[in-house]
Amino acid sequence: MSTAVAAVLLAAVVAYAVFGGADFGAGFWDLTAGGAERGARPRAVVEHSIGPVWEANHVWLIFIFVVLWTSFSEAYASITLTLFVPLMIAALGIVLRGASFAFRKAVVATWARRVFGAGFALSSVLVPYCMGAIMGGIASGRVPAGGRAGDPVGSWINPTSVVGGVLAVTAAAYLSAVYLVWDARRLDETDMAEYFRRRAVISAVVVAVTVAVGAVVLHADAGYLFDGLTSRALPVVILSIACGVAALLLLGRAAARGARALAVVAVATAVVSWGVAQWPYVLPESLTFTAAASSSGTLTAVLVAVALAVVVVLPGFVLLYVLDQRGLLPEEGVADAADRVADRPVGDGPAGGPDRTRLKESGT
Amino acid sequence: MIATVGTIAVFAAADPVPWARSQMAFTLMFHIILVPLGVSWTFMTLIANYRALRHDDRDALLLAQRWSKYMAVTFAVGAVTGTVLSFEFGLLWPRFMDQWGEAFGVPFAFEGLFFFTEAIFISIYIFGWRRLRPWAHFWTGVPIVLAGILGSVSVVAANAWMNAPTGFTTNSAGTVVAVDPVRVIFNDSMPLQAAHMVVAAYLVGGFLIASVYATAMLRGRTDRYHRLGFIIAFSVAAVATPIQMGVGDSLARWVYTNQPVKFAAIELVPTTASDVPETILGRLGEDGTVSGGIPIPGLASWLSDPSTGRATVVQGLDTVPADARPTVDQVNIVHLGWDVMVGLGTLLFLLAVWYGATWLFRRRMPASRWFLGAAAASGVLSVIAMEAGWIVTEVGRQPWIVYELMKVEDAVTANTGVWISFAAIVVLYVAVGVTTILVLRGMSRRFRRAGGFTDHDAPYAPGPPVQAPSEQEKVP
C-alpha cells in the first residue's frame, strides 16, 4: 500500500511541476519582459493566461505536503529539519508572489504596479529555485533518516541542488513559454505568439544544456540517483529526451499545439524519472518508502481521499481548464454591470452607461 | 551588566521555543482573519446574486459582482497565508509531525480535497461573470460555500484532535502503530469546536462586511445599494450570533468535563472548590491567589452544570503538577481572552437583538445613528472576539501540543534561527496586511468614482491590449 501512496505522491509532484511550474515560469517571463511600456503586452498575456488557474494549481503543493506528512511522517520531519532555510524562503516567496499578483491588478498607479510586478516576478524565480534546490538536497542523499537534521547549509548549497534549482527555473520558464504561445494565439495576438515561441526555443536549448551539465554533476555528486537514471529509469529518461527534442522541432516549425503536448510529457517524464531513479528510497540510501510509511489506517485514509479527489475534484479541475481554454473565463467580474443585464430578455438600456444612473432607475 | 543582557539576548535568540510559538501564533492569528471572508462571503454574494437573478434586482447584481472582485483579493491572500501554515507544521514542529503526523495529518487529506474544490470554483465564479449563463454561473458558486464549510471543519478537526487525541494505538516506546482515521477526524472535541469555528466564520464575516456599509451609511451614502449590502451581511451575522452563544456554551461545558485544567485557567480557579465565582477581569498572582476583578458569586459553578447549581465542583489548577499546566502568565492571558470573547460576544448579541426586534416590530432596519455607529464597530469587535477565542483554545492547552501526550518544548525544531524567520514573516505579513486594506479601499473608491466597473480595477483581469473586443462590443 505504501507503493500506491508513493505513486500518488509522485503524481502530485508531476502535476505541480506541469501546472504550478508553468505559473512560476510565467513569472519569469514577466520579470524579463522589460520596462513598463515595452513589457506591457507580454505581461498582459501572462496575466490573462495564469489569472484564473494559478490558485487551483497552487493547491498541488499543499497536497504534496499533506501526503508526505500523513504517510511518510519521518521523511517530512527530516526534510523540514534539514532544509529549514530554503523551505522558509519558499514559504515567504509564495506569500509575496500570490499577494503581489493579486494586488498588481487591483492598483492603477504605474509605480504601484511596478512594485507589485517586481514582487511577483522576483518571487516567481526565487520559489522554483528553492524547490529545485530542495529536490537536489533530497535526491543526492543529504537528508538523513530518523527525523534528524542534516547539514543545514550543505544540504541545499551543493552541486546537485544548484543543478536542481537552475533546472526548475529554466524548465518552468520553458514550459510556460510553450503554453503562452498557445494562449497568445487564442487571443489573436500573432506577434505575441511569435515573441513567446522564440523564447520557448531559446529556453528549450538552455534546459538541454542544463541537463547535459547536470548529468556530469550528478555522476560526481549524486551516485545513487545517477545510477538509477541510467538503469531503472533509463526508458523514462529516453522518452523525456525524445519528447523534448520533438517539441523543439515542432516549435521551430511554429506548431504550438503539438509542441505543447510534447513539452508537457517531456517535463512530466523528467519528474517521473527522478522518482523512479531514487526508488525505493524516499530519502536516498537512508530511508525507503516502506520503512517510512505510516500504519495502514492512515494510508487507507489518504487513498480514500485521493479516490474522492478523482471523483469530485478532477471533474472540477477539468471544467476549469475547459472553460478557461474556451475563453469563458475572460476576466474577473464584468467590465460593466450593464452587459449582463442586456443579455437577459428583461434587461433594458444599452451597455456601458454610467452606473449612477442605473442605480437611480432601479427602485424595486 | 551589558554582558548579562548580551548573554540573555543570545540565549533568547538561540532557544527556538518562544520564537516558534510566536511565529505559529502570529501566522495563525493573521490567517484566521481571512478565514471568515473565505468561508462566508461567497454565501452572502450568492444571496445577492440570487436576488439579482430572481427579482431582476440590479443593485443586488452590482453588489454581487463587486463582492466577487474583493473576494478575489482576500481569497488570494488567504490561500498563500494558509500555505505557509502547511510549511510551518514541519518547519517549526518537526518532532510533533514525526511522531503524530500520521494521526494529526489525516483530517488535512480531506481538507486538501475541499480547498482544491474551493480554489477551482472560486476561479470559475469570479472569472465567469461575463461569459457563463446567469444561472449556471450562480450554481458554480454553490460548491465554494460547501467546500468552505467542510474545509474549515477538517482543519478544526485536526486542532480538536490536539485537544482530544484519539483514534490511534501506540507501542511501549510511544510510537504510533495503528490509526483509526474515522476516530481521528471525529474526535470528541471535533463536533463542538468545528461548529464554533464555522458559525464564527459566518458571524465575523457578516459583521465585518456589514461594518463597511454601516460606515458608508454614516457618511451619508444611504442609497439602496448600500442598504442592501448592509442588510444581507448584517442579517447573516445576526442569525449566527445567538447560535454562536449556544454552541459556545456547550463547548465551554465540554471543556469543563474533558479539559479541566484549561477550564480552571478560563475561570481563574487556583484550587478545587464548589460555589466558584465568575470573576470578571482580575488576575492570578504568583502565590496562587486571585486578586482584583468583579466576582459574581457562584456563577461559574452554576454555568458549569446548572443541574447541580452552585454546588458544582470545579477542579483547580493545583490538581496537576506545575509543569503540566499553563504558567501563571498563560492563565492570565487565557482568562483575559475569555472575558474579551464573552464580553464582546454579548455586546454583539445585544446588537443583533436590536436589529431583529426592529425588523419584527417595525419591518425595517434600525435607523438610529447609534445603531449604525455600533454596527460600524462590530466588524473589528467580532475579529477581536474571534482572536480572543483562539487564544483561549491554544494558550489554554499549554504546555501540551498534544493534550497530555506531548509538550510543546518536545515538539519544536532544533533550528536556532527561527527568530530570523519570525522577524521576516512579521515584516512581510504586516506589509501584506496593510496593503490588502489599502488595495480594498482603493478598489472601493474607484468603484464609487466610476460608478460602474472599469477595465482596470480588478486583480488578474486582462489589460486593454489583450482584451481584443469582439466586433459586436466595439459598436456603441
Short mmCIF file of C-alpha atoms in Angstrom, two decimals, chain A residues 40-41 44-45 47-48 51-63 65-66 69-70 73-74 76-77 80-84 87-88 90-96 98-99 101-103 105-108 113 116 131 146-147 152 187 189 293-298 301-302 304-306 308-309 312-313 316-317 319-320 323 326-337 339-341 343-344 346-348 354-356 358-359 361-364, chain B residues 23 49 51-53 56-59 61-62 65-66 68-69 72-73 75-77 79-81 83-84 86-87 89-92 94 97-98 101-103 105-106 108-113 115-117 119-124 126-135 137 177-179 181 223-225 413-415 417-418 421 424-425 428-429 432 435-436 439 443 446 448 450-463 465-468:
data_model
loop_
_atom_site.label_atom_id
_atom_site.label_comp_id
_atom_site.label_asym_id
_atom_site.label_seq_id
_atom_site.Cartn_x
_atom_site.Cartn_y
_atom_site.Cartn_z
CA ALA A 40 3.02 45.73 -21.10
CA ARG A 41 1.79 43.38 -23.80
CA ALA A 44 -0.93 41.19 -20.24
CA VAL A 45 -0.73 37.78 -21.93
CA GLU A 47 -1.82 37.74 -16.52
CA HIS A 48 -4.55 36.55 -18.80
CA GLY A 51 -5.11 34.55 -13.74
CA PRO A 52 -7.97 32.05 -13.46
CA VAL A 53 -5.89 28.95 -12.78
CA TRP A 54 -2.94 29.76 -10.53
CA GLU A 55 -4.75 29.27 -7.24
CA ALA A 56 -6.03 25.83 -8.20
CA ASN A 57 -2.56 24.90 -9.49
CA HIS A 58 -1.04 26.05 -6.26
CA VAL A 59 -3.08 23.52 -4.24
CA TRP A 60 -0.94 20.68 -5.65
CA LEU A 61 1.85 21.85 -3.36
CA ILE A 62 -0.35 21.60 -0.29
CA PHE A 63 -1.41 18.17 -1.49
CA PHE A 65 2.86 18.24 1.86
CA VAL A 66 -0.26 16.54 3.17
CA TRP A 69 3.32 14.31 6.44
CA THR A 70 0.48 11.83 6.82
CA SER A 73 5.95 11.50 8.57
CA GLU A 74 9.55 10.60 9.35
CA TYR A 76 8.72 15.00 6.28
CA ALA A 77 10.31 15.70 9.67
CA THR A 80 11.84 20.15 7.25
CA LEU A 81 14.56 19.93 9.91
CA THR A 82 17.40 19.74 7.40
CA LEU A 83 16.13 22.06 4.67
CA PHE A 84 14.71 24.68 7.02
CA LEU A 87 11.73 25.88 2.72
CA MET A 88 11.23 29.03 4.77
CA ALA A 90 10.00 29.35 -0.42
CA ALA A 91 7.13 29.91 2.01
CA LEU A 92 7.84 33.63 2.24
CA GLY A 93 8.27 33.77 -1.54
CA ILE A 94 4.88 32.15 -2.05
CA VAL A 95 3.20 34.78 0.14
CA LEU A 96 4.99 37.60 -1.65
CA GLY A 98 0.47 35.44 -4.56
CA ALA A 99 -0.23 38.69 -2.75
CA PHE A 101 -0.05 39.15 -8.19
CA ALA A 102 -3.46 39.82 -6.67
CA PHE A 103 -2.54 43.38 -5.74
CA LYS A 105 -4.26 44.10 -10.89
CA ALA A 106 -6.09 45.99 -8.17
CA VAL A 107 -3.96 49.12 -8.42
CA VAL A 108 -3.75 51.65 -11.22
CA ARG A 113 2.05 48.20 -10.47
CA PHE A 116 3.89 44.58 -7.09
CA MET A 131 12.09 23.91 -4.74
CA GLY A 146 15.16 9.31 11.67
CA GLY A 147 13.72 12.81 11.91
CA PRO A 152 21.67 23.00 7.39
CA LEU A 187 -6.18 35.80 -28.13
CA GLU A 189 -2.05 38.09 -30.79
CA ALA A 293 5.25 4.50 5.67
CA SER A 294 2.57 5.16 8.26
CA SER A 295 0.24 2.46 9.52
CA SER A 296 -2.34 1.04 7.15
CA GLY A 297 -5.23 3.04 8.63
CA THR A 298 -3.64 6.33 7.65
CA ALA A 301 -7.50 7.28 4.57
CA VAL A 302 -5.12 9.04 2.19
CA VAL A 304 -9.74 7.25 0.08
CA ALA A 305 -9.17 11.00 -0.05
CA VAL A 306 -7.36 10.56 -3.37
CA LEU A 308 -12.67 11.13 -3.68
CA ALA A 309 -10.46 13.72 -5.32
CA VAL A 312 -15.02 15.22 -7.01
CA VAL A 313 -12.03 17.45 -7.71
CA GLY A 316 -13.92 20.44 -11.45
CA PHE A 317 -10.30 20.85 -12.41
CA LEU A 319 -14.05 22.02 -16.08
CA LEU A 320 -11.89 24.95 -15.01
CA LEU A 323 -13.82 26.87 -19.57
CA ARG A 326 -12.60 28.17 -24.43
CA GLY A 327 -12.29 31.76 -23.28
CA LEU A 328 -15.31 31.54 -20.98
CA LEU A 329 -13.35 32.92 -18.04
CA PRO A 330 -12.24 36.13 -19.69
CA GLU A 331 -11.90 38.40 -16.71
CA GLU A 332 -12.78 38.98 -13.17
CA GLY A 333 -16.26 40.31 -12.51
CA VAL A 334 -17.53 42.25 -15.50
CA ALA A 335 -16.22 45.37 -17.14
CA ASP A 336 -19.66 46.86 -16.85
CA ALA A 337 -22.65 45.59 -14.94
CA ASP A 339 -23.56 43.89 -20.11
CA ARG A 340 -25.02 41.09 -18.10
CA VAL A 341 -28.45 42.69 -17.82
CA ASP A 343 -28.11 39.70 -22.22
CA ARG A 344 -31.30 38.95 -20.43
CA VAL A 346 -35.97 41.53 -19.23
CA GLY A 347 -32.89 43.71 -19.37
CA ASP A 348 -33.12 47.23 -20.67
CA PRO A 354 -22.70 55.28 -16.23
CA ASP A 355 -23.55 53.27 -13.21
CA ARG A 356 -25.09 56.00 -11.10
CA ARG A 358 -28.80 52.80 -13.32
CA LEU A 359 -28.80 52.88 -9.58
CA GLU A 361 -33.51 53.83 -12.12
CA SER A 362 -33.73 50.66 -10.14
CA GLY A 363 -36.21 51.39 -7.45
CA THR A 364 -37.78 47.98 -6.98
CA GLN B 23 5.68 32.64 14.65
CA ASN B 49 -26.66 37.05 -6.85
CA ARG B 51 -31.84 38.18 -5.57
CA ALA B 52 -30.43 39.81 -8.68
CA LEU B 53 -31.48 36.94 -10.91
CA ASP B 56 -34.10 41.31 -11.60
CA ASP B 57 -32.53 43.50 -8.91
CA ARG B 58 -29.65 45.44 -10.40
CA ASP B 59 -28.39 46.83 -7.11
CA LEU B 61 -26.26 42.31 -9.14
CA LEU B 62 -23.77 45.14 -8.79
CA GLN B 65 -20.14 41.46 -8.83
CA ARG B 66 -18.19 43.87 -6.69
CA SER B 68 -16.65 38.79 -6.02
CA LYS B 69 -13.89 41.20 -7.06
CA ALA B 72 -10.50 37.61 -5.35
CA VAL B 73 -8.02 39.68 -3.33
CA PHE B 75 -9.01 34.73 -1.18
CA ALA B 76 -5.57 35.05 -2.77
CA VAL B 77 -4.06 36.39 0.46
CA ALA B 79 -4.63 30.96 0.10
CA VAL B 80 -0.98 31.93 0.41
CA THR B 81 -1.04 32.58 4.17
CA THR B 83 0.04 27.56 2.55
CA VAL B 84 2.62 28.99 4.93
CA SER B 86 1.47 23.78 5.92
CA PHE B 87 5.17 24.63 5.71
CA PHE B 89 3.88 22.36 10.76
CA GLY B 90 7.12 20.76 9.71
CA LEU B 91 9.49 23.71 9.90
CA LEU B 92 8.53 24.68 13.44
CA PRO B 94 9.10 18.58 13.12
CA MET B 97 4.85 15.80 12.87
CA ASP B 98 7.32 12.92 13.03
CA GLY B 101 1.76 13.22 11.68
CA GLU B 102 0.07 10.00 10.67
CA ALA B 103 -2.83 10.71 13.05
CA GLY B 105 -2.41 14.75 9.45
CA VAL B 106 -5.41 12.68 8.41
CA PHE B 108 -5.78 17.52 6.19
CA ALA B 109 -6.05 14.88 3.47
CA PHE B 110 -9.72 15.79 3.30
CA GLU B 111 -9.09 19.49 3.84
CA GLY B 112 -6.91 19.40 0.72
CA LEU B 113 -9.86 17.98 -1.17
CA PHE B 115 -9.57 23.52 -0.58
CA PHE B 116 -8.99 22.25 -4.10
CA THR B 117 -12.72 22.40 -4.82
CA ALA B 119 -9.97 27.19 -5.40
CA ILE B 120 -11.37 25.72 -8.62
CA PHE B 121 -14.88 27.04 -8.28
CA ILE B 122 -13.95 30.42 -6.89
CA SER B 123 -11.91 30.96 -10.05
CA ILE B 124 -14.80 29.88 -12.24
CA ILE B 126 -15.05 35.17 -10.22
CA PHE B 127 -13.91 34.93 -13.83
CA GLY B 128 -17.14 33.59 -15.28
CA TRP B 129 -19.45 36.58 -14.87
CA ARG B 130 -19.31 37.71 -18.44
CA ARG B 131 -19.46 34.58 -20.50
CA LEU B 132 -21.34 31.95 -18.48
CA ARG B 133 -25.13 31.81 -18.47
CA PRO B 134 -26.51 33.61 -15.40
CA TRP B 135 -27.99 30.64 -13.52
CA HIS B 137 -22.81 30.91 -13.15
CA VAL B 177 1.44 1.69 15.37
CA ALA B 178 -2.18 1.81 14.23
CA VAL B 179 -4.57 4.59 13.27
CA PRO B 181 -8.87 7.61 10.68
CA ASP B 223 -28.89 54.69 -1.16
CA ARG B 224 -30.48 51.34 -1.72
CA TYR B 225 -27.23 49.76 -2.87
CA THR B 413 12.54 22.30 15.74
CA ALA B 414 16.22 22.16 16.59
CA ASN B 415 16.93 25.11 14.29
CA GLY B 417 17.45 30.58 13.53
CA VAL B 418 13.70 30.70 14.00
CA SER B 421 12.26 33.74 10.06
CA ALA B 424 10.99 38.23 8.29
CA ILE B 425 7.45 36.92 8.50
CA LEU B 428 6.19 40.58 5.25
CA TYR B 429 2.78 39.97 6.83
CA VAL B 432 0.74 42.35 3.10
CA THR B 435 -1.52 46.61 1.51
CA THR B 436 -4.60 44.39 1.45
CA VAL B 439 -5.97 47.89 -2.05
CA MET B 443 -10.98 49.49 -5.24
CA ARG B 446 -12.57 53.68 -7.69
CA ARG B 448 -17.52 54.93 -6.26
CA ALA B 450 -16.51 55.46 -11.72
CA GLY B 451 -19.99 54.48 -10.67
CA GLY B 452 -19.66 51.20 -12.58
CA PHE B 453 -16.87 48.83 -13.40
CA THR B 454 -13.80 49.98 -15.20
CA ASP B 455 -11.43 47.76 -17.08
CA HIS B 456 -8.51 48.10 -14.76
CA ASP B 457 -9.88 47.74 -11.30
CA ALA B 458 -9.58 44.07 -10.60
CA PRO B 459 -6.82 41.62 -9.89
CA TYR B 460 -5.95 39.24 -12.73
CA ALA B 461 -8.27 40.87 -15.26
CA PRO B 462 -6.57 41.36 -18.60
CA GLY B 463 -5.36 44.76 -19.65
CA PRO B 465 -4.29 45.22 -25.31
CA VAL B 466 -5.24 41.58 -24.86
CA GLN B 467 -8.87 42.15 -24.36
CA ALA B 468 -9.47 42.22 -28.12
#
